[in-house]
């Protein structure tokens, strides 16, 4: 005798589960209920789980991917060929510390050797005697280091977004072709 009957079965406290009009849906719900009562993990067992998963897969994640793709493209475009204004040169740092406060002052020499300026402020992380490629605009008292931007996070975000959007597009196309394949057979 089968335990999957559409007429309702006793629940955990002796109550009966309501019978459903469709036998397969009722039996699936009864199986899920029995599995939940016994402590087994039941995938998509809460009401509306498939609807939530569908909205996440088909709407929310693709929108997030479009946003990530836009941010990745903007980050790459902003950094390509972008450099500070001023004269490029070499800066030799000299670190001076007093009472726990350190200043980095040093000498700037332009790449062509025509400009040499002493006592310019630099990045406080630079150690004494180290050389750095910098830009000096000629009006201030500090130099700006040449930024070594790493595009890896932006590229990975863009590739991940394109991959997910491609997968969603593939599934959409396969779902649209499925009725055509059935009609041709």
Short mmCIF file of the C-alpha atoms (twelve columns), coordinates in Angstrom:
data_MODEL
# 
_entry.id   MODEL 
# 
loop_
_atom_site.group_PDB 
_atom_site.id 
_atom_site.type_symbol 
_atom_site.label_atom_id 
_atom_site.label_alt_id 
_atom_site.label_comp_id 
_atom_site.label_asym_id 
_atom_site.label_seq_id 
_atom_site.Cartn_x 
_atom_site.Cartn_y 
_atom_site.Cartn_z 
_atom_site.pdbx_PDB_model_num 
ATOM 1   C CA . UNK A 1   0.000  0.000  0.000   1 
ATOM 2   C CA . UNK A 2   1.345  3.430  -0.951  1 
ATOM 3   C CA . UNK A 3   1.772  6.094  1.687   1 
ATOM 4   C CA . UNK A 4   1.272  8.873  -0.865  1 
ATOM 5   C CA . UNK A 5   -2.485 9.239  -0.748  1 
ATOM 6   C CA . UNK A 6   -4.281 12.468 -1.624  1 
ATOM 7   C CA . UNK A 7   -6.674 12.108 1.318   1 
ATOM 8   C CA . UNK A 8   -4.449 13.602 3.994   1 
ATOM 9   C CA . UNK A 9   -2.217 11.953 6.507   1 
ATOM 10  C CA . UNK A 10  -1.692 12.506 10.169  1 
ATOM 11  C CA . UNK A 11  0.785  15.290 10.955  1 
ATOM 12  C CA . UNK A 12  3.223  15.535 13.854  1 
ATOM 13  C CA . UNK A 13  0.535  16.357 16.474  1 
ATOM 14  C CA . UNK A 14  -2.139 14.027 15.101  1 
ATOM 15  C CA . UNK A 15  -3.630 16.715 12.848  1 
ATOM 16  C CA . UNK A 16  -4.440 15.887 9.245   1 
ATOM 17  C CA . UNK A 17  -2.864 17.681 6.334   1 
ATOM 18  C CA . UNK A 18  -5.428 19.016 3.901   1 
ATOM 19  C CA . UNK A 19  -6.064 17.043 0.734   1 
ATOM 20  C CA . UNK A 20  -5.328 18.750 -2.557  1 
ATOM 21  C CA . UNK A 21  -7.101 18.542 -5.857  1 
ATOM 22  C CA . UNK A 22  -4.013 17.309 -7.712  1 
ATOM 23  C CA . UNK A 23  -2.611 14.032 -6.499  1 
ATOM 24  C CA . UNK A 24  0.997  14.620 -7.632  1 
ATOM 25  C CA . UNK A 25  1.282  18.026 -5.976  1 
ATOM 26  C CA . UNK A 26  -0.327 16.701 -2.825  1 
ATOM 27  C CA . UNK A 27  2.007  13.740 -2.687  1 
ATOM 28  C CA . UNK A 28  5.037  15.959 -3.282  1 
ATOM 29  C CA . UNK A 29  3.917  18.254 -0.494  1 
ATOM 30  C CA . UNK A 30  3.288  15.288 1.793   1 
ATOM 31  C CA . UNK A 31  6.725  13.858 1.033   1 
ATOM 32  C CA . UNK A 32  8.312  17.242 1.737   1 
ATOM 33  C CA . UNK A 33  6.340  17.536 4.968   1 
ATOM 34  C CA . UNK A 34  7.381  14.062 6.105   1 
ATOM 35  C CA . UNK A 35  11.014 14.765 5.201   1 
ATOM 36  C CA . UNK A 36  10.912 18.053 7.095   1 
ATOM 37  C CA . UNK A 37  9.383  16.417 10.178  1 
ATOM 38  C CA . UNK A 38  12.034 13.697 10.103  1 
ATOM 39  C CA . UNK A 39  14.784 16.362 10.019  1 
ATOM 40  C CA . UNK A 40  15.965 15.821 6.445   1 
ATOM 41  C CA . UNK A 41  17.085 18.801 4.406   1 
ATOM 42  C CA . UNK A 42  14.516 19.557 1.716   1 
ATOM 43  C CA . UNK A 43  15.579 21.797 -1.134  1 
ATOM 44  C CA . UNK A 44  13.204 24.657 -1.918  1 
ATOM 45  C CA . UNK A 45  10.867 23.589 0.883   1 
ATOM 46  C CA . UNK A 46  9.555  26.937 2.064   1 
ATOM 47  C CA . UNK A 47  6.567  28.472 0.238   1 
ATOM 48  C CA . UNK A 48  7.616  30.623 -2.692  1 
ATOM 49  C CA . UNK A 49  11.211 29.416 -2.707  1 
ATOM 50  C CA . UNK A 50  11.196 28.679 -6.413  1 
ATOM 51  C CA . UNK A 51  9.677  32.055 -7.169  1 
ATOM 52  C CA . UNK A 52  12.350 33.819 -5.111  1 
ATOM 53  C CA . UNK A 53  15.117 31.775 -6.744  1 
ATOM 54  C CA . UNK A 54  13.668 32.551 -10.171 1 
ATOM 55  C CA . UNK A 55  13.572 36.293 -9.488  1 
ATOM 56  C CA . UNK A 56  17.135 36.178 -8.200  1 
ATOM 57  C CA . UNK A 57  18.452 34.174 -11.179 1 
ATOM 58  C CA . UNK A 58  16.529 35.888 -13.997 1 
ATOM 59  C CA . UNK A 59  16.183 39.494 -12.761 1 
ATOM 60  C CA . UNK A 60  18.253 40.546 -9.735  1 
ATOM 61  C CA . UNK A 61  21.608 38.942 -10.585 1 
ATOM 62  C CA . UNK A 62  21.546 40.063 -14.249 1 
ATOM 63  C CA . UNK A 63  20.851 43.644 -13.109 1 
ATOM 64  C CA . UNK A 64  23.729 43.427 -10.632 1 
ATOM 65  C CA . UNK A 65  25.939 42.065 -13.409 1 
ATOM 66  C CA . UNK A 66  25.029 44.989 -15.669 1 
ATOM 67  C CA . UNK A 67  25.963 47.390 -12.864 1 
ATOM 68  C CA . UNK A 68  29.261 45.572 -12.211 1 
ATOM 69  C CA . UNK A 69  30.061 45.608 -15.923 1 
ATOM 70  C CA . UNK A 70  29.371 49.356 -16.142 1 
ATOM 71  C CA . UNK A 71  31.560 50.072 -13.088 1 
ATOM 72  C CA . UNK A 72  34.380 47.903 -14.446 1 
ATOM 73  C CA . UNK A 73  34.346 49.653 -17.816 1 
ATOM 74  C CA . UNK A 74  34.264 53.102 -16.175 1 
ATOM 75  C CA . UNK A 75  37.163 52.202 -13.852 1 
ATOM 76  C CA . UNK A 76  39.296 51.010 -16.756 1 
ATOM 77  C CA . UNK A 77  38.453 54.036 -18.931 1 
ATOM 78  C CA . UNK A 78  39.235 56.454 -16.064 1 
ATOM 79  C CA . UNK A 79  42.700 55.010 -15.486 1 
ATOM 80  C CA . UNK A 80  43.946 54.386 -19.023 1 
ATOM 81  C CA . UNK A 81  46.353 57.167 -19.962 1 
ATOM 82  C CA . UNK A 82  45.515 59.221 -16.863 1 
ATOM 83  C CA . UNK A 83  48.491 60.831 -15.129 1 
ATOM 84  C CA . UNK A 84  48.917 63.837 -12.836 1 
ATOM 85  C CA . UNK A 85  49.792 67.276 -14.203 1 
ATOM 86  C CA . UNK A 86  53.341 68.510 -13.872 1 
ATOM 87  C CA . UNK A 87  56.903 67.575 -14.661 1 
ATOM 88  C CA . UNK A 88  57.945 63.978 -14.306 1 
ATOM 89  C CA . UNK A 89  61.104 63.209 -12.402 1 
ATOM 90  C CA . UNK A 90  62.878 61.341 -9.616  1 
ATOM 91  C CA . UNK A 91  62.429 62.065 -5.918  1 
ATOM 92  C CA . UNK A 92  64.981 60.953 -3.308  1 
ATOM 93  C CA . UNK A 93  63.281 60.755 0.082   1 
ATOM 94  C CA . UNK A 94  64.774 61.928 3.374   1 
ATOM 95  C CA . UNK A 95  62.794 60.976 6.485   1 
ATOM 96  C CA . UNK A 96  62.960 63.142 9.637   1 
ATOM 97  C CA . UNK A 97  61.230 62.028 12.860  1 
ATOM 98  C CA . UNK A 98  60.745 63.924 16.136  1 
ATOM 99  C CA . UNK A 99  58.514 62.818 19.064  1 
ATOM 100 C CA . UNK A 100 56.790 60.151 16.976  1 
ATOM 101 C CA . UNK A 101 55.933 62.505 14.107  1 
ATOM 102 C CA . UNK A 102 57.740 61.859 10.840  1 
ATOM 103 C CA . UNK A 103 58.043 64.089 7.803   1 
ATOM 104 C CA . UNK A 104 59.366 63.025 4.452   1 
ATOM 105 C CA . UNK A 105 61.241 65.761 2.663   1 
ATOM 106 C CA . UNK A 106 63.508 65.236 -0.254  1 
ATOM 107 C CA . UNK A 107 64.996 66.366 -3.497  1 
ATOM 108 C CA . UNK A 108 63.184 66.377 -6.840  1 
ATOM 109 C CA . UNK A 109 65.128 66.158 -10.087 1 
ATOM 110 C CA . UNK A 110 63.265 66.299 -13.408 1 
ATOM 111 C CA . UNK A 111 63.881 63.590 -15.992 1 
ATOM 112 C CA . UNK A 112 65.595 66.049 -18.334 1 
ATOM 113 C CA . UNK A 113 67.803 67.377 -15.452 1 
ATOM 114 C CA . UNK A 114 66.794 71.044 -15.861 1 
ATOM 115 C CA . UNK A 115 64.710 71.313 -12.668 1 
ATOM 116 C CA . UNK A 116 66.074 70.468 -9.221  1 
ATOM 117 C CA . UNK A 117 64.104 71.374 -6.083  1 
ATOM 118 C CA . UNK A 118 65.109 70.630 -2.474  1 
ATOM 119 C CA . UNK A 119 62.836 70.265 0.574   1 
ATOM 120 C CA . UNK A 120 59.693 69.002 -1.100  1 
ATOM 121 C CA . UNK A 121 57.238 66.877 0.884   1 
ATOM 122 C CA . UNK A 122 56.645 63.291 -0.194  1 
ATOM 123 C CA . UNK A 123 54.603 60.274 0.815   1 
ATOM 124 C CA . UNK A 124 55.097 59.516 4.539   1 
ATOM 125 C CA . UNK A 125 55.479 55.785 3.780   1 
ATOM 126 C CA . UNK A 126 58.708 56.335 1.839   1 
ATOM 127 C CA . UNK A 127 61.950 55.385 3.619   1 
ATOM 128 C CA . UNK A 128 65.123 57.466 3.714   1 
ATOM 129 C CA . UNK A 129 67.283 57.172 0.617   1 
ATOM 130 C CA . UNK A 130 64.654 55.540 -1.602  1 
ATOM 131 C CA . UNK A 131 64.044 56.838 -5.124  1 
ATOM 132 C CA . UNK A 132 60.540 57.245 -6.535  1 
ATOM 133 C CA . UNK A 133 59.100 58.290 -9.868  1 
ATOM 134 C CA . UNK A 134 56.941 61.377 -9.192  1 
ATOM 135 C CA . UNK A 135 55.267 64.400 -10.737 1 
ATOM 136 C CA . UNK A 136 55.908 67.964 -9.529  1 
ATOM 137 C CA . UNK A 137 53.623 70.744 -10.744 1 
ATOM 138 C CA . UNK A 138 55.998 73.605 -9.801  1 
ATOM 139 C CA . UNK A 139 53.478 75.516 -7.663  1 
ATOM 140 C CA . UNK A 140 53.168 73.385 -4.507  1 
ATOM 141 C CA . UNK A 141 55.485 72.028 -1.867  1 
ATOM 142 C CA . UNK A 142 54.835 68.345 -2.441  1 
ATOM 143 C CA . UNK A 143 55.308 65.744 -5.132  1 
ATOM 144 C CA . UNK A 144 52.745 63.230 -6.364  1 
ATOM 145 C CA . UNK A 145 53.919 59.659 -6.851  1 
ATOM 146 C CA . UNK A 146 53.270 57.837 -10.097 1 
ATOM 147 C CA . UNK A 147 50.337 55.606 -9.279  1 
ATOM 148 C CA . UNK A 148 50.696 51.977 -10.254 1 
ATOM 149 C CA . UNK A 149 47.043 51.065 -10.800 1 
ATOM 150 C CA . UNK A 150 46.183 47.370 -10.882 1 
ATOM 151 C CA . UNK A 151 43.296 46.671 -13.307 1 
ATOM 152 C CA . UNK A 152 42.856 43.043 -12.161 1 
ATOM 153 C CA . UNK A 153 39.737 43.573 -9.966  1 
ATOM 154 C CA . UNK A 154 37.970 45.542 -12.699 1 
ATOM 155 C CA . UNK A 155 38.832 42.993 -15.375 1 
ATOM 156 C CA . UNK A 156 37.711 40.074 -13.196 1 
ATOM 157 C CA . UNK A 157 34.424 41.824 -12.365 1 
ATOM 158 C CA . UNK A 158 33.796 42.473 -16.055 1 
ATOM 159 C CA . UNK A 159 34.623 38.901 -17.087 1 
ATOM 160 C CA . UNK A 160 32.417 37.462 -14.328 1 
ATOM 161 C CA . UNK A 161 29.503 39.705 -15.280 1 
ATOM 162 C CA . UNK A 162 29.796 38.874 -18.979 1 
ATOM 163 C CA . UNK A 163 30.006 35.150 -18.171 1 
ATOM 164 C CA . UNK A 164 26.844 35.199 -16.040 1 
ATOM 165 C CA . UNK A 165 24.933 37.296 -18.588 1 
ATOM 166 C CA . UNK A 166 26.057 34.905 -21.333 1 
ATOM 167 C CA . UNK A 167 24.814 31.941 -19.318 1 
ATOM 168 C CA . UNK A 168 21.420 33.601 -18.766 1 
ATOM 169 C CA . UNK A 169 21.195 34.448 -22.475 1 
ATOM 170 C CA . UNK A 170 22.016 30.832 -23.368 1 
ATOM 171 C CA . UNK A 171 19.246 29.520 -21.094 1 
ATOM 172 C CA . UNK A 172 16.752 32.045 -22.496 1 
ATOM 173 C CA . UNK A 173 17.605 31.038 -26.044 1 
ATOM 174 C CA . UNK A 174 17.356 27.330 -25.169 1 
ATOM 175 C CA . UNK A 175 13.953 27.891 -23.541 1 
ATOM 176 C CA . UNK A 176 12.681 29.677 -26.655 1 
ATOM 177 C CA . UNK A 177 13.940 26.947 -28.981 1 
ATOM 178 C CA . UNK A 178 12.458 24.117 -26.932 1 
ATOM 179 C CA . UNK A 179 8.859  24.562 -28.197 1 
ATOM 180 C CA . UNK A 180 10.146 24.718 -31.780 1 
ATOM 181 C CA . UNK A 181 12.004 21.409 -31.340 1 
ATOM 182 C CA . UNK A 182 8.878  19.722 -29.997 1 
ATOM 183 C CA . UNK A 183 6.789  20.917 -32.961 1 
ATOM 184 C CA . UNK A 184 9.338  19.616 -35.485 1 
ATOM 185 C CA . UNK A 185 9.400  16.068 -34.087 1 
# 
